[in-house]
Amino acid sequence: MSTLLQKESRMTTACPGSDSIQGLPGNKGDGLERKCSRKPDQKPLKSYGVGDPTAMFSSGSPYLSSRGSVIKWFWDSAEEGYRTYHMDEYDEDENPSGIINLGTSENKLCFDLLSRRVSPSAPLSGIPSSEGLSSWDSLEYSPRRAGCLPRLPRPWSQEAPLCPGDHLSQSDMLQVEPSLLQYPDWRGHLFLREEVARFLSFYCRSPAPLKPENMVVLNGCASLFSALATVLCEAGEAFLIPAPYYGAITQHVYLYGNVRLVSVYLDSEVTGLETRPFQLTVEKLEMALQGANSEGVKVKGLILINPQNPLGDVYSPAELQGYLEFAKRHELHVMVDEVYMLSVFEESVGYRSVLSLERLPDPQRTHVMWATSKDFGMSGLRFGTLYTENRDVATAVASLCRYHGLSGLTQYQMAQLLRDRDWINQVYLPENHARLKAAHTYVSEDLRALGIPFVSRGAGFFIWVDLRKYLPEATFEEEVLLWRRFLENKVLLSFGKAFECKEPGWFRLVFSDKTHRLRLGMQRVRQVLEGQPQVAEDTPPRQIQEPRGPHR
Amino acid sequence: MEMVLTLRQTVEDHITQLTTRPQQQDGQAIREQEALLGRLLFQIVSFLPAVAQSFQPPCTSTDSRGDVGGGQPVQTSRQTGQMFYQESDFENTVISYDLSNRGIDISALYHLSFRDYNTYQGNKYHKDKNTLGYINLGTSENKLCTDLLAERLSQSDMTYIDEDLLQYTDWRGQPFLRKEVARFLTFYCKTPEFLDPENVVILNGCPAVFSALAMVLCDPGEAFLVPTPSYGGFAFSTHLYSKVKLIPVHLESQVTEANGYPFQLTVDKLEQALLGAKIEGKKVRGLVLINPQNPLGDVYSQDSMMEYLEFAKKYNLHVIVDEMYMLSVFDEAITFHSVLSMKSLPDPNKTHVIWGTSKDFCISGFRFGALYTHNREVASAMSSFGYLHSISGIAQYKLHQLLQDREWIDNIYLPSYHFRLQEAHRYVTRKLKALKVPFLNRGSGLYVWINLKQYLDPCTFEEELLLHRRFLDHKLILSPGKTFMCKEPGWFRLIFAARPHLLRIAMRRFQQGLVEHKQERRVKQLEDATKEEVSTSQPETPASPALRKS
């Protein structure tokens, strides 16, 4: 959630122009700060940036340790926008003039399906399900195509269909075994790890069955980032990450691990052999790695998010292979965050999990994460899983699981849910994809009508929107001002700075919400933009959206 | 094997040194040493399975790996062997350079700290299926009332679900749950004023709360004072993530002028420990108190507590009060006073209280821990950890339902719970008396602190470990005093919060262990005496004691 607003205080911090780099606490020479004082004419731009959370705050506290003060800063900065939103949350009946949240990446489209699956008493508890369904129906998306999930991989293992048609009775969710109430195996209950292994083998199309011993289950991917950072890096070391990226990772790897992120800056402009905006190339990775090394920053790994957040980009198998080979050359760990793996709603995209590759260049250093937060619209359930062939890494992460465990009852429910392939394949996924697609179509058409360029490839819950022409000056200060105007007009978006985007003026807009809210939200966005003079008219708006171009 | 055992000893000494003894070396040296030891340990752990693989069947050679994997031998038995086979299987046969030094350290420490627990997990006693399995009276886990909880949690009010429960929420904990926790603690801690939900931070378990607190209150290398014997989890928590030191305030069993009762905590001792730490250049940031105490079962009087708090205020220390067992006071003659019940706290901004449901409600698998602090800065900083220590919204709802059901808690749960604790305690203490084993007779907690010094000869921690292994031979897990940083060898913590059937068998094994230990000791003494007399051929020593002695 903090991603939606990694506070603007960062932007307003005084920026010493010094190019002295990294290292000592309090040294402000990180990429962020330098950028904020950068004028558009200052060139060349660096192709990478070393993050340094300690540079972002100044005030100490009589009660907290110095790291405690930095830690608190993370909370305060995230909380500001969050608090504004929560004090004035939109509600159709009770607060129709409240803030609409198109900033947090959550799937609010399928709660009706999930609640019915997870809880038998759900229909009694006033779910706005019928409302959600009917309003999307009114948008005339094709009704659910139950039973014909397209392009579904063939299972390598025969999974006995579990009580077809029985999923509505849901009595399977109520089990309270005493053993579920006791201390578990800290890696996660074996029954759940077995189920997750089967699930991922199937949906990631792994060439060989994944092993439960290689799984570690804990309370969300945030914890996984934290644990991996701690066991793979010493304090002060770093991971590479292509930017723009999901900004909360900065916090996850820093809090306990004291690990930094080196941004590999991607460009909106398509140059050379590139085929799409913000394309990640091995060359850019090499440059960033070199740059970091030259500054004395020890890089231990590479983080890839696939499908990407916020770009909605999907890496091709060849690209993936390239990145993995790069990592192998430099003995880097690769952490692949596939948390949107089942949220690819555009069939033509052809998503491939890294686990589906026939041969991983460096299996001992490839670690895959998945969670139900996004794909099953259950960010509040707190379930995440690591798959790694490296037993040492699995053991080390498991050693930390005492601090990141999830309730035995939740583990039981999770296993029940993941086991129910009939429901997933025939009800949930088709419906979810259809709703995502409809919502995406609605928003992208709106944007097109406004003449606003955007990036979106048919995966994830968001569109990466180019509002650069609405900034009087290409600065992050102006970006925040525009973001504020949206908030004043009661719609919450996420600005590009929160994703470490190096070009001011990009925003992430989340579309996975109910129609009426989305409509109202888009209306409010439009109001702001229409009242905003377009200052950069001289640069003709490039249409960089590319729904199904030659390179898909 | 020699090498392995030597290494084990080194590692253990090192860990003990790390957690108990003040350090002379600087942090860098310690880290290097840790890393070296960790590497060594890992290499051996990795090496042995490869060797063992060449034997047939694998079970015969597995206890050696068990030794190493656990860092301490678990005795020869088929089940143990198999269990450790899986355990070591989890490690890789290839020596790994993939982990950071601290990663290696974390893995190694985990194995050292949780070997008994893992032993137990791999081979649990079951009255029908596995009567030869381990009985765990070592882990402080409450199994007396799982039936009541399972029943309560199955009731229909528990299954409610709404959109908010499945979405991101307030990372400090759902507002409805924080409100309920504030109400709950207001009532059961008898606070003079209503507690404020804004001062409550909810994370997934008390270890998480403690770990996060250590992060926000201390910088690496700084320290907390902790009266010992003390719950070993703190040492583990502080070492794993936060790299905070614990400085023991050693308490003594002997009753003297300065020691009104065994293991009494006095301000004098606190001041001595603080002074000692300062002389060594340690920066002490706080004091950790457990009330009711674990493993002693002591409950601090209001006056004592006030003295400790005044001491902390005087020296500008935070006080973390762990009241994990506050509803597990089963002796009606004892009144527990929560620190939150005090009319005025000496330093409210530096007093932080931890509570959770794991012990008091028999649901250690639920992962719920709460912090109450008047200090908003600390609360905010703690909230940053909400991401990393979050609890499922559905579980939060269930907890809310559980905590708000006062009628069930007061009329059904607590009376049954306390009655069962009393019964189990009575049974165990009667047995101990019959066996002439001295113990602290207290009326709270899930454990008795027992004194088995008479079985150690000489009275050393090495001997304590041997006795501990003797119990393991008899498939009984107890926690030796050393894991609580107790200064005097020979003390053990025995958990009695188990069902009667299990407890009966456990106490039988306990007795058998003691008898056997005593006998073998006598035989050995005789042998030694004989050896001295007749310096001819030495009688062959049985395999297992030899292993244990080496």
mmCIF file of C-alpha atoms in Angstrom, chain B residues 125-128 131 135 427 498-508:
data_model
loop_
_atom_site.group_PDB
_atom_site.id
_atom_site.type_symbol
_atom_site.label_atom_id
_atom_site.label_comp_id
_atom_site.label_asym_id
_atom_site.label_seq_id
_atom_site.Cartn_x
_atom_site.Cartn_y
_atom_site.Cartn_z
ATOM 1 C CA TYR B 125 4.127 -39.703 20.219
ATOM 2 C CA HIS B 126 0.674 -40.924 19.287
ATOM 3 C CA LYS B 127 -1.265 -43.195 21.559
ATOM 4 C CA ASP B 128 -2.294 -45.531 18.744
ATOM 5 C CA THR B 131 3.692 -45.144 21.028
ATOM 6 C CA ILE B 135 6.769 -36.709 24.160
ATOM 7 C CA TYR B 427 -0.119 -34.589 39.300
ATOM 8 C CA ALA B 498 -0.503 -31.837 28.491
ATOM 9 C CA ARG B 499 -3.355 -34.280 28.661
ATOM 10 C CA PRO B 500 -3.351 -36.732 31.630
ATOM 11 C CA HIS B 501 -2.641 -39.793 29.517
ATOM 12 C CA LEU B 502 0.392 -38.225 27.918
ATOM 13 C CA LEU B 503 1.595 -36.758 31.156
ATOM 14 C CA ARG B 504 1.460 -40.148 32.847
ATOM 15 C CA ILE B 505 3.625 -41.755 30.206
ATOM 16 C CA ALA B 506 5.942 -38.779 30.171
ATOM 17 C CA MET B 507 6.468 -38.957 33.918
ATOM 18 C CA ARG B 508 7.124 -42.681 33.649
#
